[in-house]
């Protein structure tokens, strides 16, 4: 039985439509006051945005081939049309989210809140780039959750295919982190951190020259 939409969903045909509306509604941010630290956080997110183009299937990234289709026209000429991305991925904009630098209760350093589309960082960690990168993965996975899982799976496979030649013990690390007991313990403390999250965190570690596990956190750093 499908669950009926709540009052907050009134006017939307389904959850996806509601999520896309709020994801693309930049007016919310223009109507809010921001501090200098809030702006600094936003600037850091924009600075790192190029690292996440693969999670948006941008041309030239490791995920883009999953959109390409090679076919021949009636004259036998090969053409390569691309699949059409859903609006939340095609029109993704970092300005659709709130950025807040506010004190948090230790040991929490930052969080991404799905309910109000906000990324919050404790001021003591505003210069810890690995903390911001961690939350940016959560942000992009939140967008992926709106859509069918094949978008998520395409990114996961692409990252695995790219990283397996760069990280000698990648399979062992994935098996350890993907173990149900490990996932359950982590979910109770810090929410879901699936294998896509793990792989993307390794990708960012390599880009930033961090020890593996730095972006993932939770004591995983080598």
Short mmCIF file of C-alpha atoms in Angstrom, two decimals:
data_model
loop_
_atom_site.label_atom_id
_atom_site.label_comp_id
_atom_site.label_asym_id
_atom_site.label_seq_id
_atom_site.Cartn_x
_atom_site.Cartn_y
_atom_site.Cartn_z
CA UNK A 1 0.00 0.00 0.00
CA UNK A 2 1.44 3.39 -0.95
CA UNK A 3 1.69 6.04 1.73
CA UNK A 4 -0.39 9.14 1.14
CA UNK A 5 1.40 12.46 0.84
CA UNK A 6 1.54 14.65 3.93
CA UNK A 7 0.29 18.23 4.14
CA UNK A 8 3.82 19.40 3.42
CA UNK A 9 3.59 17.55 0.11
CA UNK A 10 0.31 19.15 -0.93
CA UNK A 11 0.35 20.17 -4.58
CA UNK A 12 2.99 17.61 -5.57
CA UNK A 13 2.14 14.36 -7.32
CA UNK A 14 4.84 12.37 -5.56
CA UNK A 15 7.89 12.58 -3.33
CA UNK A 16 10.27 12.93 -6.27
CA UNK A 17 8.42 15.94 -7.63
CA UNK A 18 8.45 17.60 -4.19
CA UNK A 19 12.17 16.92 -3.71
CA UNK A 20 13.04 18.30 -7.14
CA UNK A 21 11.00 21.44 -6.51
CA UNK A 22 12.82 22.30 -3.30
CA UNK A 23 16.16 21.21 -4.74
CA UNK A 24 15.84 23.71 -7.59
CA UNK A 25 14.20 26.54 -5.64
CA UNK A 26 17.04 29.00 -5.11
CA UNK A 27 14.70 31.71 -3.79
CA UNK A 28 14.91 30.11 -0.35
CA UNK A 29 18.58 30.97 -0.06
CA UNK A 30 18.31 34.51 -1.37
CA UNK A 31 15.80 35.23 1.37
CA UNK A 32 18.06 34.11 4.24
CA UNK A 33 20.79 35.97 6.08
CA UNK A 34 24.31 34.58 5.99
CA UNK A 35 27.38 35.26 8.10
CA UNK A 36 30.94 35.65 6.87
CA UNK A 37 31.67 32.09 8.01
CA UNK A 38 28.58 30.82 6.18
CA UNK A 39 29.90 32.43 3.01
CA UNK A 40 33.34 30.94 3.61
CA UNK A 41 31.77 27.49 3.82
CA UNK A 42 29.86 28.08 0.58
CA UNK A 43 33.07 29.24 -1.13
CA UNK A 44 34.85 26.07 -0.03
CA UNK A 45 32.03 23.93 -1.39
CA UNK A 46 32.27 25.71 -4.75
CA UNK A 47 36.06 25.30 -4.66
CA UNK A 48 35.66 21.52 -4.37
CA UNK A 49 32.72 21.20 -6.76
CA UNK A 50 34.85 19.95 -9.67
CA UNK A 51 35.70 16.85 -7.62
CA UNK A 52 32.05 15.78 -7.76
CA UNK A 53 31.32 16.10 -11.47
CA UNK A 54 31.39 12.30 -11.77
CA UNK A 55 28.38 12.13 -9.44
CA UNK A 56 26.50 14.31 -11.95
CA UNK A 57 27.51 12.31 -15.07
CA UNK A 58 29.27 15.34 -16.54
CA UNK A 59 30.89 14.83 -19.99
CA UNK A 60 34.51 13.77 -19.68
CA UNK A 61 34.06 12.07 -16.32
CA UNK A 62 34.29 8.35 -15.56
CA UNK A 63 30.49 8.08 -15.30
CA UNK A 64 29.56 9.79 -18.56
CA UNK A 65 29.88 6.62 -20.70
CA UNK A 66 26.81 5.29 -18.87
CA UNK A 67 24.77 7.95 -20.69
CA UNK A 68 26.17 7.35 -24.16
CA UNK A 69 24.44 5.14 -26.70
CA UNK A 70 26.12 4.19 -29.98
CA UNK A 71 23.63 3.48 -32.75
CA UNK A 72 23.46 3.83 -36.54
CA UNK A 73 20.99 5.91 -38.51
CA UNK A 74 19.14 4.74 -41.64
CA UNK A 75 22.21 5.52 -43.76
CA UNK A 76 24.52 3.46 -41.60
CA UNK A 77 26.18 6.48 -40.04
CA UNK A 78 27.14 5.97 -36.40
CA UNK A 79 25.63 8.45 -33.99
CA UNK A 80 26.01 8.71 -30.25
CA UNK A 81 22.95 10.15 -28.54
CA UNK A 82 22.96 10.39 -24.76
CA UNK A 83 20.37 9.41 -22.21
CA UNK A 84 18.50 12.29 -20.61
CA UNK A 85 19.33 12.87 -16.96
CA UNK A 86 16.57 13.69 -14.46
CA UNK A 87 16.24 17.36 -13.63
CA UNK A 88 17.84 17.12 -10.17
CA UNK A 89 21.07 15.83 -11.70
CA UNK A 90 21.03 17.76 -14.96
CA UNK A 91 20.28 21.08 -13.25
CA UNK A 92 22.13 20.44 -10.00
CA UNK A 93 23.13 23.68 -8.32
CA UNK A 94 25.02 24.15 -5.05
CA UNK A 95 23.01 27.32 -4.48
CA UNK A 96 19.99 25.14 -3.78
CA UNK A 97 21.32 24.31 -0.32
CA UNK A 98 21.77 26.21 2.92
CA UNK A 99 25.28 26.57 4.35
CA UNK A 100 25.61 27.18 8.07
CA UNK A 101 28.62 27.45 10.39
CA UNK A 102 27.29 26.84 13.88
CA UNK A 103 28.60 25.28 17.06
CA UNK A 104 27.84 21.57 17.35
CA UNK A 105 27.97 19.19 20.28
CA UNK A 106 31.20 17.11 20.23
CA UNK A 107 32.13 14.71 18.77
CA UNK A 108 30.08 15.99 15.82
CA UNK A 109 32.07 18.18 13.45
CA UNK A 110 29.51 18.67 10.67
CA UNK A 111 26.29 17.29 9.25
CA UNK A 112 24.14 17.37 6.15
CA UNK A 113 20.45 17.65 7.00
CA UNK A 114 18.16 16.09 4.40
CA UNK A 115 15.04 17.62 5.94
CA UNK A 116 16.04 21.22 5.33
CA UNK A 117 18.68 20.89 2.60
CA UNK A 118 21.44 22.30 4.81
CA UNK A 119 25.14 21.63 5.28
CA UNK A 120 26.30 22.65 8.75
CA UNK A 121 29.90 22.75 9.99
CA UNK A 122 31.22 23.53 13.45
CA UNK A 123 33.37 26.71 13.35
CA UNK A 124 36.26 24.77 14.85
CA UNK A 125 36.35 22.67 11.66
CA UNK A 126 35.69 25.25 8.96
CA UNK A 127 39.29 24.89 7.76
CA UNK A 128 39.27 21.09 7.86
CA UNK A 129 38.65 20.39 4.20
CA UNK A 130 38.19 16.66 4.73
CA UNK A 131 35.17 17.40 6.93
CA UNK A 132 33.52 19.49 4.21
CA UNK A 133 34.30 16.90 1.53
CA UNK A 134 32.71 14.20 3.71
CA UNK A 135 29.46 16.17 3.94
CA UNK A 136 29.50 16.95 0.22
CA UNK A 137 29.35 13.23 -0.48
CA UNK A 138 26.26 13.05 1.71
CA UNK A 139 24.80 15.97 -0.23
CA UNK A 140 25.24 14.26 -3.59
CA UNK A 141 24.00 10.90 -2.32
CA UNK A 142 20.90 12.68 -1.05
CA UNK A 143 20.16 13.83 -4.60
CA UNK A 144 20.74 10.32 -5.92
CA UNK A 145 18.22 8.96 -3.41
CA UNK A 146 15.47 10.87 -5.22
CA UNK A 147 15.92 8.72 -8.31
CA UNK A 148 16.06 5.02 -9.27
CA UNK A 149 19.06 3.13 -7.90
CA UNK A 150 20.64 2.58 -11.32
CA UNK A 151 22.15 6.08 -11.17
CA UNK A 152 23.72 5.22 -7.82
CA UNK A 153 24.94 1.88 -9.16
CA UNK A 154 26.48 3.41 -12.28
CA UNK A 155 28.55 5.78 -10.16
CA UNK A 156 29.54 3.00 -7.76
CA UNK A 157 30.75 0.77 -10.61
CA UNK A 158 32.62 3.61 -12.31
CA UNK A 159 34.45 4.52 -9.12
CA UNK A 160 35.32 0.90 -8.41
CA UNK A 161 36.60 0.37 -11.95
CA UNK A 162 38.73 3.52 -11.67
CA UNK A 163 40.10 2.90 -8.18
CA UNK A 164 40.93 -0.80 -8.32
CA UNK A 165 44.18 -0.08 -10.19
CA UNK A 166 45.09 2.73 -7.78
CA UNK A 167 44.39 1.02 -4.44
CA UNK A 168 45.98 -2.40 -4.11
CA UNK A 169 43.76 -3.68 -1.31
CA UNK A 170 40.53 -2.03 -2.46
CA UNK A 171 38.49 -5.24 -2.31
CA UNK A 172 39.58 -5.95 1.25
CA UNK A 173 38.68 -2.44 2.33
CA UNK A 174 35.27 -2.72 0.68
CA UNK A 175 34.57 -6.11 2.24
CA UNK A 176 35.47 -4.79 5.68
CA UNK A 177 33.43 -1.61 5.44
CA UNK A 178 30.53 -3.31 3.68
CA UNK A 179 30.11 -5.95 6.38
CA UNK A 180 26.63 -5.76 7.87
CA UNK A 181 27.91 -5.52 11.44
CA UNK A 182 30.16 -2.59 10.50
CA UNK A 183 27.34 -0.86 8.64
CA UNK A 184 24.89 -1.29 11.52
CA UNK A 185 27.32 0.13 14.09
CA UNK A 186 28.19 3.11 11.91
CA UNK A 187 24.56 3.83 11.04
CA UNK A 188 23.65 4.09 14.71
CA UNK A 189 26.26 6.77 15.26
CA UNK A 190 26.65 8.69 12.03
CA UNK A 191 24.01 7.53 9.57
CA UNK A 192 24.40 5.50 6.40
CA UNK A 193 27.84 5.36 4.78
CA UNK A 194 27.44 2.84 1.97
CA UNK A 195 30.01 1.47 -0.46
CA UNK A 196 29.48 4.32 -2.88
CA UNK A 197 30.30 6.71 -0.06
CA UNK A 198 33.43 4.69 0.74
CA UNK A 199 34.65 4.68 -2.87
CA UNK A 200 34.00 8.37 -3.39
CA UNK A 201 35.82 9.14 -0.14
CA UNK A 202 38.85 7.19 -1.41
CA UNK A 203 38.68 9.09 -4.70
CA UNK A 204 38.79 12.36 -2.74
CA UNK A 205 41.62 11.11 -0.53
CA UNK A 206 43.71 10.50 -3.64
CA UNK A 207 42.83 13.89 -5.12
CA UNK A 208 43.80 15.65 -1.89
CA UNK A 209 46.87 13.47 -1.16
CA UNK A 210 45.34 12.34 2.11
CA UNK A 211 45.96 8.96 3.75
CA UNK A 212 43.17 6.61 2.69
CA UNK A 213 40.22 6.86 5.04
CA UNK A 214 40.71 10.53 5.91
CA UNK A 215 37.58 11.81 4.18
CA UNK A 216 35.54 8.83 5.34
CA UNK A 217 36.54 9.44 8.95
CA UNK A 218 35.34 7.41 11.94
CA UNK A 219 38.89 6.28 12.68
CA UNK A 220 39.47 4.76 9.24
CA UNK A 221 42.48 6.84 8.18
CA UNK A 222 45.66 4.84 7.53
#
